[in-house]
Amino acid sequence: MLAALLLNRKTPMTNVVFLNNVSHKDLRVRPGFSAEFGDSVNTAPIFPTEFAFVQREYPIFFRRDPNGEYQAIALLGLDKDENLFLQEPTWNARYVPAIQQRGPFLIGLHQKDGERSGDREPMVHVDLDHPRISTTEGTPVFLPHGGNSPYLNLVSRMLQIIYHGDELAKPMFAAFEEAELIESIELEVNLDERVQYKLPNFFTISQEHLAALDGPTLERLNRPGYLQLAMFVVNSLGNIEWLVELKNRKRAAG
């Protein structure tokens, strides 16, 4: 299994099984967004396959994981466990990061029957202990005669974004590093003269280095689409002003 993808940051996995329409014909998922479901987070892991959507709503930054590898994140709030877009039971944005949309569903790699040991295919799994799971309320996962519900089709698209995005992330970051585009940043956010935030250990795309790239380097980045992804990161930084606006609205509302 892909441990990094299966892990839900807020709800530990305790009962993850392969999803099928026989054992889980009555499975339902409670809709909406809430702290109970693990949505009260100030950052969300994101993937290159969703940068185009994320950059319209949230600032994109990079952080290093415990293994020292870069992970892209969307900044959702300024305080611990603060999601300024969460207005239970809704998420007040045009796009919700795929890892939050997937709910209790995850990807695992299964050995194909009759195939050699190296051949594995991604399959949908479900955490039956996730707080969204129910058999009495919520959105059906399967249709009455066993087909996928529209909700499960949406989840499958989100899992594909995560799965293919995870494969793309490592070579993308390697290309960014080779072109010396990644720089560390201590993000400073001023709400007013008295309230300031300093958020350390963030990385971003250096706009200075991006503007100075020579022709061959631009071509190497552009061919696999990495140049556009770098531009998405740079463009997303304008959303910091929107975060400040949301934070000030929250403070004013008490």
Short mmCIF file of C-alpha atoms in Angstrom, two decimals:
data_model
loop_
_atom_site.label_atom_id
_atom_site.label_comp_id
_atom_site.label_asym_id
_atom_site.label_seq_id
_atom_site.Cartn_x
_atom_site.Cartn_y
_atom_site.Cartn_z
CA MET A 1 0.00 0.00 0.00
CA LEU A 2 1.00 3.61 -0.45
CA ALA A 3 1.38 4.53 3.20
CA ALA A 4 1.80 8.25 2.55
CA LEU A 5 -1.50 8.33 0.66
CA LEU A 6 -3.42 6.03 2.95
CA LEU A 7 -2.64 8.08 6.03
CA ASN A 8 -5.39 10.48 7.07
CA ARG A 9 -3.70 13.36 8.92
CA LYS A 10 -6.46 13.73 11.50
CA THR A 11 -8.09 10.30 11.79
CA PRO A 12 -5.85 7.24 12.32
CA MET A 13 -6.63 4.30 10.09
CA THR A 14 -7.79 1.32 12.07
CA ASN A 15 -9.97 -0.76 9.77
CA VAL A 16 -8.92 -0.31 6.13
CA VAL A 17 -10.32 -2.89 3.69
CA PHE A 18 -10.70 -3.33 -0.05
CA LEU A 19 -13.95 -1.71 -1.22
CA ASN A 20 -16.44 -3.93 -3.03
CA ASN A 21 -20.14 -3.76 -3.85
CA VAL A 22 -21.00 -7.03 -2.12
CA SER A 23 -19.59 -6.58 1.36
CA HIS A 24 -20.31 -2.84 1.30
CA LYS A 25 -23.61 -2.70 -0.61
CA ASP A 26 -25.26 -0.72 2.22
CA LEU A 27 -22.33 1.59 2.89
CA ARG A 28 -23.11 5.29 3.17
CA VAL A 29 -20.94 8.36 3.73
CA ARG A 30 -22.01 11.31 5.86
CA PRO A 31 -21.69 14.46 3.71
CA GLY A 32 -20.34 17.91 4.45
CA PHE A 33 -17.19 19.16 6.14
CA SER A 34 -16.48 19.50 9.84
CA ALA A 35 -13.81 19.24 12.53
CA GLU A 36 -15.24 15.80 13.34
CA PHE A 37 -14.27 14.62 9.86
CA GLY A 38 -10.71 15.98 10.08
CA ASP A 39 -11.29 19.20 8.14
CA SER A 40 -10.11 21.62 10.85
CA VAL A 41 -6.54 21.84 9.56
CA ASN A 42 -4.41 24.86 8.69
CA THR A 43 -2.61 23.10 5.83
CA ALA A 44 -3.59 20.37 3.40
CA PRO A 45 -1.19 18.25 1.32
CA ILE A 46 -1.74 18.87 -2.38
CA PHE A 47 -0.41 17.35 -5.59
CA PRO A 48 0.85 18.76 -8.91
CA THR A 49 -2.21 17.31 -10.67
CA GLU A 50 -4.41 19.81 -8.81
CA PHE A 51 -2.16 22.90 -8.77
CA ALA A 52 -4.28 24.57 -11.49
CA PHE A 53 -7.35 24.43 -9.25
CA VAL A 54 -5.63 25.06 -5.92
CA GLN A 55 -3.79 28.19 -7.09
CA ARG A 56 -7.11 29.97 -7.67
CA GLU A 57 -8.11 29.64 -4.02
CA TYR A 58 -5.15 29.08 -1.68
CA PRO A 59 -1.47 29.98 -1.29
CA ILE A 60 0.76 27.07 -2.30
CA PHE A 61 3.96 26.39 -0.38
CA PHE A 62 6.38 23.49 0.04
CA ARG A 63 7.46 21.80 3.24
CA ARG A 64 9.87 18.97 3.96
CA ASP A 65 8.42 15.74 5.32
CA PRO A 66 10.18 13.69 8.05
CA ASN A 67 12.26 12.02 5.32
CA GLY A 68 13.47 15.39 4.04
CA GLU A 69 11.43 15.22 0.83
CA TYR A 70 9.36 18.16 -0.38
CA GLN A 71 5.58 18.09 -0.09
CA ALA A 72 3.35 20.78 -1.57
CA ILE A 73 0.70 22.19 0.75
CA ALA A 74 -2.21 24.59 0.56
CA LEU A 75 -2.26 27.11 3.40
CA LEU A 76 -5.76 27.18 4.91
CA GLY A 77 -5.27 29.10 8.17
CA LEU A 78 -2.79 30.92 10.36
CA ASP A 79 -3.37 29.29 13.75
CA LYS A 80 -3.04 25.64 14.69
CA ASP A 81 -6.01 23.55 13.48
CA GLU A 82 -7.56 26.64 11.86
CA ASN A 83 -9.24 26.24 8.50
CA LEU A 84 -10.54 29.67 7.51
CA PHE A 85 -12.54 28.11 4.65
CA LEU A 86 -14.45 25.73 6.92
CA GLN A 87 -17.96 26.91 7.70
CA GLU A 88 -19.59 23.74 8.96
CA PRO A 89 -21.08 21.90 7.20
CA THR A 90 -19.64 23.62 4.12
CA TRP A 91 -16.21 24.46 2.76
CA ASN A 92 -16.32 28.02 1.47
CA ALA A 93 -14.18 27.75 -1.68
CA ARG A 94 -14.66 26.78 -5.31
CA TYR A 95 -12.20 23.89 -4.96
CA VAL A 96 -11.49 21.61 -2.01
CA PRO A 97 -8.09 19.82 -1.99
CA ALA A 98 -8.40 16.24 -3.19
CA ILE A 99 -7.06 14.75 0.02
CA GLN A 100 -9.96 16.37 1.91
CA GLN A 101 -12.53 15.41 -0.72
CA ARG A 102 -11.60 11.73 -0.67
CA GLY A 103 -13.23 11.23 2.75
CA PRO A 104 -12.78 7.69 4.11
CA PHE A 105 -11.43 6.32 0.83
CA LEU A 106 -7.82 5.49 0.04
CA ILE A 107 -5.59 3.78 -2.49
CA GLY A 108 -3.83 0.48 -1.97
CA LEU A 109 -1.73 -1.54 -4.40
CA HIS A 110 -2.91 -5.10 -5.04
CA GLN A 111 -1.16 -7.97 -6.75
CA LYS A 112 -2.91 -8.93 -9.98
CA ASP A 113 -4.01 -12.56 -10.11
CA GLY A 114 -1.61 -14.63 -12.15
CA GLU A 115 0.87 -11.80 -12.58
CA ARG A 116 4.47 -11.70 -11.43
CA SER A 117 5.26 -10.19 -8.05
CA GLY A 118 6.26 -6.77 -9.41
CA ASP A 119 2.90 -6.08 -11.06
CA ARG A 120 0.46 -4.31 -8.76
CA GLU A 121 -2.54 -2.15 -9.53
CA PRO A 122 -4.13 0.65 -7.50
CA MET A 123 -7.43 -0.28 -5.90
CA VAL A 124 -9.94 1.71 -3.85
CA HIS A 125 -10.01 0.96 -0.13
CA VAL A 126 -12.17 2.31 2.65
CA ASP A 127 -11.53 2.98 6.32
CA LEU A 128 -14.63 1.51 7.97
CA ASP A 129 -13.81 3.26 11.26
CA HIS A 130 -13.78 6.72 9.67
CA PRO A 131 -16.37 9.05 11.29
CA ARG A 132 -18.03 9.66 7.92
CA ILE A 133 -18.97 5.98 7.52
CA SER A 134 -22.56 4.92 8.16
CA THR A 135 -25.12 2.36 7.04
CA THR A 136 -28.16 4.43 8.01
CA GLU A 137 -27.49 8.02 6.91
CA GLY A 138 -25.63 9.90 4.23
CA THR A 139 -24.82 9.36 0.57
CA PRO A 140 -24.88 5.78 -0.82
CA VAL A 141 -21.56 4.49 -2.12
CA PHE A 142 -23.17 2.00 -4.50
CA LEU A 143 -26.38 2.04 -6.52
CA PRO A 144 -29.14 -0.44 -5.59
CA HIS A 145 -28.04 -2.93 -8.26
CA GLY A 146 -24.33 -2.64 -7.44
CA GLY A 147 -23.00 0.05 -9.74
CA ASN A 148 -20.90 2.97 -8.55
CA SER A 149 -22.87 5.93 -7.26
CA PRO A 150 -22.06 9.44 -8.59
CA TYR A 151 -20.42 10.09 -5.22
CA LEU A 152 -18.05 7.12 -5.59
CA ASN A 153 -17.20 8.26 -9.12
CA LEU A 154 -16.23 11.67 -7.70
CA VAL A 155 -14.10 10.02 -5.02
CA SER A 156 -12.41 7.87 -7.66
CA ARG A 157 -11.44 11.01 -9.57
CA MET A 158 -9.98 12.51 -6.41
CA LEU A 159 -7.98 9.35 -5.74
CA GLN A 160 -6.63 9.44 -9.30
CA ILE A 161 -5.52 13.05 -8.73
CA ILE A 162 -3.69 11.93 -5.59
CA TYR A 163 -2.20 8.77 -7.08
CA HIS A 164 -0.90 10.31 -10.31
CA GLY A 165 0.07 13.51 -8.51
CA ASP A 166 2.19 11.57 -6.04
CA GLU A 167 4.04 9.96 -8.94
CA LEU A 168 4.62 13.36 -10.55
CA ALA A 169 5.78 15.19 -7.42
CA LYS A 170 9.25 13.67 -7.03
CA PRO A 171 10.51 14.39 -10.57
CA MET A 172 8.91 17.84 -10.43
CA PHE A 173 10.76 18.78 -7.25
CA ALA A 174 13.98 17.30 -8.64
CA ALA A 175 13.63 19.54 -11.70
CA PHE A 176 12.92 22.57 -9.52
CA GLU A 177 16.02 21.88 -7.44
CA GLU A 178 18.20 21.35 -10.50
CA ALA A 179 17.07 24.74 -11.83
CA GLU A 180 17.67 26.29 -8.37
CA LEU A 181 14.07 27.47 -8.19
CA ILE A 182 13.25 26.43 -4.61
CA GLU A 183 13.99 28.91 -1.85
CA SER A 184 13.21 28.94 1.86
CA ILE A 185 10.90 31.59 3.23
CA GLU A 186 9.69 32.70 6.65
CA LEU A 187 6.19 33.83 5.91
CA GLU A 188 5.23 37.01 7.76
CA VAL A 189 1.55 37.96 7.87
CA ASN A 190 0.46 41.22 9.47
CA LEU A 191 -3.20 41.53 10.39
CA ASP A 192 -2.74 44.95 11.95
CA GLU A 193 -0.13 46.86 13.97
CA ARG A 194 -0.51 44.52 16.95
CA VAL A 195 -1.22 41.08 15.48
CA GLN A 196 1.48 39.44 13.39
CA TYR A 197 2.22 35.89 12.36
CA LYS A 198 5.55 34.34 11.45
CA LEU A 199 5.30 30.94 9.80
CA PRO A 200 8.72 29.26 9.48
CA ASN A 201 9.98 26.26 7.51
CA PHE A 202 8.17 27.09 4.29
CA PHE A 203 9.62 26.94 0.79
CA THR A 204 8.43 28.53 -2.41
CA ILE A 205 9.48 29.21 -6.01
CA SER A 206 12.09 31.98 -6.29
CA GLN A 207 10.58 34.58 -8.60
CA GLU A 208 14.04 36.08 -9.15
CA HIS A 209 15.54 32.77 -10.27
CA LEU A 210 12.47 31.94 -12.34
CA ALA A 211 12.79 35.22 -14.26
CA ALA A 212 16.51 34.61 -14.87
CA LEU A 213 16.24 31.11 -16.37
CA ASP A 214 18.05 30.67 -19.65
CA GLY A 215 16.53 29.22 -22.79
CA PRO A 216 17.68 25.58 -22.45
CA THR A 217 16.54 25.42 -18.81
CA LEU A 218 13.17 26.90 -19.70
CA GLU A 219 12.79 24.28 -22.41
CA ARG A 220 13.71 21.43 -20.03
CA LEU A 221 11.12 22.65 -17.51
CA ASN A 222 8.45 23.41 -20.08
CA ARG A 223 8.54 20.08 -21.92
CA PRO A 224 7.11 17.98 -19.03
CA GLY A 225 4.89 20.83 -17.79
CA TYR A 226 6.99 21.79 -14.75
CA LEU A 227 7.34 25.42 -15.82
CA GLN A 228 3.59 25.91 -15.73
CA LEU A 229 3.44 24.24 -12.30
CA ALA A 230 6.09 26.65 -11.01
CA MET A 231 4.03 29.55 -12.33
CA PHE A 232 0.95 28.21 -10.55
CA VAL A 233 2.88 28.31 -7.27
CA VAL A 234 4.00 31.89 -7.86
CA ASN A 235 0.50 33.01 -8.89
CA SER A 236 -1.04 31.41 -5.80
CA LEU A 237 0.80 33.74 -3.43
CA GLY A 238 -1.71 36.48 -4.17
CA ASN A 239 -4.22 34.44 -2.14
CA ILE A 240 -2.40 35.38 1.07
CA GLU A 241 -4.37 38.63 1.00
CA TRP A 242 -7.59 36.63 0.93
CA LEU A 243 -6.43 34.60 3.95
CA VAL A 244 -5.81 37.85 5.82
CA GLU A 245 -9.30 39.06 4.88
CA LEU A 246 -10.87 35.82 6.12
CA LYS A 247 -8.87 35.98 9.35
CA ASN A 248 -9.93 39.55 10.02
CA ARG A 249 -13.57 38.67 9.38
CA LYS A 250 -13.28 35.84 11.88
CA ARG A 251 -11.73 38.17 14.47
CA ALA A 252 -14.44 40.79 13.92
CA ALA A 253 -17.15 38.16 14.38
CA GLY A 254 -15.61 37.24 17.73
#
